[in-house]
mmCIF file of C-alpha atoms and ligand atoms in Angstrom:
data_model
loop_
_atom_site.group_PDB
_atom_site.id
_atom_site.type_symbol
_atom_site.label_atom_id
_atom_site.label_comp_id
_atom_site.label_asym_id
_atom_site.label_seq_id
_atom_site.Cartn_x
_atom_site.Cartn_y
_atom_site.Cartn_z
ATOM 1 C CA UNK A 18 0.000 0.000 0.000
ATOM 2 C CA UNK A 19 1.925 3.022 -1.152
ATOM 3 C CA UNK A 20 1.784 5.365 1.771
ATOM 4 C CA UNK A 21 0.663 9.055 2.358
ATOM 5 C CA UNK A 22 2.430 11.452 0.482
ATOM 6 C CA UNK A 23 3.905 13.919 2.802
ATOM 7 C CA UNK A 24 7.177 16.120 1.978
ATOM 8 C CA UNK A 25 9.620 17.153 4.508
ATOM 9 C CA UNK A 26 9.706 20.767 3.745
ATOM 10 C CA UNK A 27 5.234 19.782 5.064
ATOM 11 C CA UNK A 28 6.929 18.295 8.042
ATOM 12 C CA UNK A 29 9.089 21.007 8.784
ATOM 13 C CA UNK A 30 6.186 23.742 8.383
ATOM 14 C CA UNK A 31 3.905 22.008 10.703
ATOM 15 C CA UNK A 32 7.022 21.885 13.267
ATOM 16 C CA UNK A 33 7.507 25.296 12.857
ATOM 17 C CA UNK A 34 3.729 25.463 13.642
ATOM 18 C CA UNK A 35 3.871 23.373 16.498
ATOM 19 C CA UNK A 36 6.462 24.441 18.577
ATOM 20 C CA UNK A 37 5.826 28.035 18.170
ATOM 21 C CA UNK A 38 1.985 27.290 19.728
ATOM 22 C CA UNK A 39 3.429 25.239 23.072
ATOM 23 C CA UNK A 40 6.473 24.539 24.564
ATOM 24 C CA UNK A 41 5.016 21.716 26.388
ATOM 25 C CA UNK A 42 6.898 18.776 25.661
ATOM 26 C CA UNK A 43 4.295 16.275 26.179
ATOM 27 C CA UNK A 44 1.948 18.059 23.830
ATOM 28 C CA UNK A 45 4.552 18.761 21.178
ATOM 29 C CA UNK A 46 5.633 15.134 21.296
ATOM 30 C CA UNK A 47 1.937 14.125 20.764
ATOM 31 C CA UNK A 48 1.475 16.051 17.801
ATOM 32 C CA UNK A 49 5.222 15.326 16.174
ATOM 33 C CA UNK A 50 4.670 11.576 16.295
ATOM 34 C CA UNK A 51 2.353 10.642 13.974
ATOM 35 C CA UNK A 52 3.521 13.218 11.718
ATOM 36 C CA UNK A 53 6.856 12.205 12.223
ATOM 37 C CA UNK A 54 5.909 8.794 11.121
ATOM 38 C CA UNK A 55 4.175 10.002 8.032
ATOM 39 C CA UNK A 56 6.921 12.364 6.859
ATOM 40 C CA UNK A 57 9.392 9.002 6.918
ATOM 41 C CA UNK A 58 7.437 7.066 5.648
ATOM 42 C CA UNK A 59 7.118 9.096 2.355
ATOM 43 C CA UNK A 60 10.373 8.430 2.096
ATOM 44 C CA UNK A 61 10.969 11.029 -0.712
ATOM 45 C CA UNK A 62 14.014 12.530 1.563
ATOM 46 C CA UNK A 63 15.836 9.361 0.870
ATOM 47 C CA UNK A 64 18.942 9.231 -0.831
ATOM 48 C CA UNK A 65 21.083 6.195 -1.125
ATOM 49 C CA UNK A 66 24.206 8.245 0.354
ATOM 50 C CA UNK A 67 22.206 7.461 3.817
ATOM 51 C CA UNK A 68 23.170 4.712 3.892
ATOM 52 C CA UNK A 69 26.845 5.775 4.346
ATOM 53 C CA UNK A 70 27.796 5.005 7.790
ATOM 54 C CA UNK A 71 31.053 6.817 10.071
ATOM 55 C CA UNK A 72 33.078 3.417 10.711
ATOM 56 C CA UNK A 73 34.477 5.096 13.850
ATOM 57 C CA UNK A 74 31.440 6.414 15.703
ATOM 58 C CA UNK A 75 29.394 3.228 14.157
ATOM 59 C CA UNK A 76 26.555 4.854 12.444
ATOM 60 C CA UNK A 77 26.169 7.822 10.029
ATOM 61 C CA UNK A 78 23.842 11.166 11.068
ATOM 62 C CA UNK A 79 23.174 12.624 7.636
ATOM 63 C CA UNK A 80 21.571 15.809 8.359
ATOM 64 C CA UNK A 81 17.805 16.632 6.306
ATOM 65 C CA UNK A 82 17.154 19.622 7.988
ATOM 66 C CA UNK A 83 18.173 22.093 10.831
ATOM 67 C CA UNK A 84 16.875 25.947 11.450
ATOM 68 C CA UNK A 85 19.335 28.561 11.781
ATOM 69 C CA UNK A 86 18.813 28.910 15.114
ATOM 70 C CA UNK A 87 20.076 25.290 15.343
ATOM 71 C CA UNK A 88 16.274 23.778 16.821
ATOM 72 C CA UNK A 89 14.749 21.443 14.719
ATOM 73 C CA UNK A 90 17.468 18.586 14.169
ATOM 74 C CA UNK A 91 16.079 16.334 11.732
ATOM 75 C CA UNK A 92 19.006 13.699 10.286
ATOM 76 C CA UNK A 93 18.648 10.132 8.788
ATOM 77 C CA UNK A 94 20.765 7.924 10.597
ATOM 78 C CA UNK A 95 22.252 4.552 9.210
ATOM 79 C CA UNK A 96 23.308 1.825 11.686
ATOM 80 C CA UNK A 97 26.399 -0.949 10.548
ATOM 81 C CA UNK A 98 26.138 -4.342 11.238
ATOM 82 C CA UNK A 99 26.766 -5.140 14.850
ATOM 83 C CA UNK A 100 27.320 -1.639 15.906
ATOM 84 C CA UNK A 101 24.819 1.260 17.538
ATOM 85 C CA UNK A 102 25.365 3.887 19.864
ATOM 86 C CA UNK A 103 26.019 4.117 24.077
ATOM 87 C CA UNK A 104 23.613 4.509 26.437
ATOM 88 C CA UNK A 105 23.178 8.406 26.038
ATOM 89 C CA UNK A 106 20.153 11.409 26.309
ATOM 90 C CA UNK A 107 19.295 14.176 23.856
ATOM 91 C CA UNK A 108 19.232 17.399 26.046
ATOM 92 C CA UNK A 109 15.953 17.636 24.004
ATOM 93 C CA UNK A 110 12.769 15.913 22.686
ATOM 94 C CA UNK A 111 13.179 13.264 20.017
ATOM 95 C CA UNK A 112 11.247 11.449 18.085
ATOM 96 C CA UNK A 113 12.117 8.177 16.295
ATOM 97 C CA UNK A 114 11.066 6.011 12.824
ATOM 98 C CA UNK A 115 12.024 2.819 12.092
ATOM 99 C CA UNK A 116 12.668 3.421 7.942
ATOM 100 C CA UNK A 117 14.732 0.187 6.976
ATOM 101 C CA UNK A 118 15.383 -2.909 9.426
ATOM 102 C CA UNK A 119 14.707 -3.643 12.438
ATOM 103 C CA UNK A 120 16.759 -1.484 15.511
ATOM 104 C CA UNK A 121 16.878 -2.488 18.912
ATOM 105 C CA UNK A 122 16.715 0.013 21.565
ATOM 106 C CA UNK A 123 17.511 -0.519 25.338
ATOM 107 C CA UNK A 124 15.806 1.948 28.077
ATOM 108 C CA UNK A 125 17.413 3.041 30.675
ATOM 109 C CA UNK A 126 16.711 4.611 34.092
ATOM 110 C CA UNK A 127 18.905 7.585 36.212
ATOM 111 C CA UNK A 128 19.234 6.312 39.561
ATOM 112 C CA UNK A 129 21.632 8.871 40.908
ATOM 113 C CA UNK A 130 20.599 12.558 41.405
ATOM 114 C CA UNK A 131 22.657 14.039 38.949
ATOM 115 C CA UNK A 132 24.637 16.731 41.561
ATOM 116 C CA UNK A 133 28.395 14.617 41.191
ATOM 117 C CA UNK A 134 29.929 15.718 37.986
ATOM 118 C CA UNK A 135 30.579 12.336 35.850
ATOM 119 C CA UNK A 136 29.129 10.701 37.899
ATOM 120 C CA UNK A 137 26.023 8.888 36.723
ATOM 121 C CA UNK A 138 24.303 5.564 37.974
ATOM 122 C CA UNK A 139 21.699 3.907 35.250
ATOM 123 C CA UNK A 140 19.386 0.652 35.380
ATOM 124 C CA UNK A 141 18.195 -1.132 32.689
ATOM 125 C CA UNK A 142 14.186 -0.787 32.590
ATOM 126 C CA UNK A 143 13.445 -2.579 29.007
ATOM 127 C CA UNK A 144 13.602 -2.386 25.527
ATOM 128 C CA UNK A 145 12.061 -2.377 21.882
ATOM 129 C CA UNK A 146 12.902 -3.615 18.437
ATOM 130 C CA UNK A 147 11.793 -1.493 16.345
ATOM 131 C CA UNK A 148 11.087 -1.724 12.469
ATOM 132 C CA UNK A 149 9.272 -0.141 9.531
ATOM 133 C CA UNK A 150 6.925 2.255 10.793
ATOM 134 C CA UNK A 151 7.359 1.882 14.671
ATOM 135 C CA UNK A 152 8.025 5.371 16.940
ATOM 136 C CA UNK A 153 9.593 5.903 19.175
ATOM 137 C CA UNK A 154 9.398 9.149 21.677
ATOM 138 C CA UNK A 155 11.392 10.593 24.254
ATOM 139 C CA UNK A 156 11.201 13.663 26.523
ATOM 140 C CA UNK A 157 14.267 15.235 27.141
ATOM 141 C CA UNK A 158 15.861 13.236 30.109
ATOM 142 C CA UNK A 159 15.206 10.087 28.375
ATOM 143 C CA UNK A 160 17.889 8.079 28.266
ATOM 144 C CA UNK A 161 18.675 4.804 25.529
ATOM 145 C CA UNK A 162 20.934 2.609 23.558
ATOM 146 C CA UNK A 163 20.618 1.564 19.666
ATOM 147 C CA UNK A 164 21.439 -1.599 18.926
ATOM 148 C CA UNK A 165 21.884 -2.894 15.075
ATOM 149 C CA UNK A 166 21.502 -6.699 15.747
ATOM 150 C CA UNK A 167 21.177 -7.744 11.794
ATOM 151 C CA UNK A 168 24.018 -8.180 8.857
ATOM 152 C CA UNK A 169 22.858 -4.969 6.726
ATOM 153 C CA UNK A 170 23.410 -1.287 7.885
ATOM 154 C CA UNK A 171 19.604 -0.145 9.056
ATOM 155 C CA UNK A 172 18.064 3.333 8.391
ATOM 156 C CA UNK A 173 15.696 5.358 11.106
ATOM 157 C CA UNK A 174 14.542 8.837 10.832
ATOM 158 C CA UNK A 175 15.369 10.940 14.012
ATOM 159 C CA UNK A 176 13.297 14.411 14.596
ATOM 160 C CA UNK A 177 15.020 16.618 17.681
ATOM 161 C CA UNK A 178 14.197 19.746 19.315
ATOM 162 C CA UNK A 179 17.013 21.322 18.920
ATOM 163 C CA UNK A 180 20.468 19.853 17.367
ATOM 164 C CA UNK A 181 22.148 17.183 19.250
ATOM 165 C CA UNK A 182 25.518 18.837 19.601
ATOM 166 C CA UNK A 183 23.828 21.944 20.747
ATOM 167 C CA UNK A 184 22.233 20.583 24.087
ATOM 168 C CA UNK A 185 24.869 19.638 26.256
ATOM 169 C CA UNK A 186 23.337 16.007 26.201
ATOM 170 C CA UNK A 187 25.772 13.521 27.519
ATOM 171 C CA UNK A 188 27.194 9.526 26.596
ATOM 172 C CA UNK A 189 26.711 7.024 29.603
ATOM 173 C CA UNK A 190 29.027 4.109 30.554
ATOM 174 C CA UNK A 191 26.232 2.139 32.518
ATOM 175 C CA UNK A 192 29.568 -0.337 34.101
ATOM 176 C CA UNK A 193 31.449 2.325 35.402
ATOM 177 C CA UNK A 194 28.517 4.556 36.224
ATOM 178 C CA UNK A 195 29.935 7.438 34.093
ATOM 179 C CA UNK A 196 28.930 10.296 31.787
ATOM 180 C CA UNK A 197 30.722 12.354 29.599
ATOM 181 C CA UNK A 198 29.743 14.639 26.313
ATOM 182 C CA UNK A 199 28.299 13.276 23.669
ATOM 183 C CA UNK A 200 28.556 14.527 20.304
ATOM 184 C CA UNK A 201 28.393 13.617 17.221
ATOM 185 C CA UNK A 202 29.661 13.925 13.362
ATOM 186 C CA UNK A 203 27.009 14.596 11.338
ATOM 187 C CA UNK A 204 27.700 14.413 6.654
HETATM 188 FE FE1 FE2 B 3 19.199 8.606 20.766
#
C-alpha cells in the first residue's frame, strides 16, 4: 500500500507550527509523532548516500534539515552491522522512525541525582525492536541505547528539538557509572 504522500519541507512547516503554539513537551511530542511517522514514511528525503555510515562512531547522522537557530534537528541515521550507539540522552525531545530494518533500543533509568559531575548511575528498565513504521518518543531526560543486531546497515529517521551537539546532552558508561559529552559527526 503506497503510503501518504507527505514532503519534509510539510513536516518542517507544521514543526515550525507546532512548537511556536506550546512549549510543552508532552503536547509537542503528541502532535510530532504521527507526523513524524508520516513524513518518513514518504520516504521522498531518501537518498542512497544514507546509507553511508562513520566506521568510527558506528553509524552515520546525515543531516535533512536544521533551522538557523540550530532547533529542529532532523538527520537520517544509518546503523552498521553489529554496531549502535552508548547509552546516552538528547538534552531535548526526540522522536524516532524505524525506515529500513529492524533497531533495537535498550531503556534506561537515572538512579543517581545528577549533583556529582561524571558521575552517573543507570538501570536497565526494558527495551524495543523497532522496524518499519514503529516510533519511538522521548522527553528530554530520556535516556537509551541503539542496537543494530542484523548483517545490513539499518536506516531510522530521528526528529530533535534542537540539534544534538547543541544541548549539552551527555554519553553514559552504565559499568562504570559514568557520563561524559556526547557529540556527534554529522555528513
Ligand atoms: Fe538517541
Amino acid at each position: 500500500m503506497p503510503s501518504e504522500k507527505y514532503s519534509l519541507s510539510e513536516f518542517v512547516s507544521d514543526l515550525r507550527r507546532i512548537t511556536s503554539e506550546t512549549t510543552d513537551e508532552r503536547k509537542i511530542l503528541s502532535m510530532v509523532r504521527p507526523l513524524a511517522k508520516k513524513a518518513a514514511l514518504d520516504r521522498s528525503w531518501l537518498m542512497k548516500d544514507h546509507y553511508r555510515a562513520d566506521p568510527e562512531q558506528g553509524f552515520g547522522s546525515n543531516l535533512l534539515h536544521v533551522e538557523t537557530d540550530n532547533s529542529l534537528f532532523i538527520v537520517a541515521v544509518s546503523w552498521l552491522p553489529g554496531r549502535g550507539a552508548p547509552a546516552h540522552d538528547h538534552g531535548t525531545w526526540a522522536v524516532v522512525v524505524g525506515v529500513d530494518g529492524p533497531e533495537r533500543n535498550i531503556f534506561w533509568e537515572r538512579l543517581d541525582d545528577g549533583t556529582r559531575p561524571g558521575h552517573a548511575e543507570l538501570r536497565e528498565r526494558g527495551d524495543k525492536t523497532m522496524s518499519e513504521g514503529d516510533v519511538v518518543a522521548m522527553p528530554a531526560g530520556a535516556i537509551h541505547s541503539v542496537l543494530n543486531e542484523t548483517a545490513q546497515t539499518t536506516l531510522s529517521f530521528h526528529v530533535y528539538g534542537r540539534h544534538l551537539n547543541h544541548t549539552g546532552r551527555s554519553k553514559f558508561d552504565p559499568e562504570n557509572s559514568s557520563h561524559e559529552p556526547f557529540i556527534i559527526r554529522t555528513q
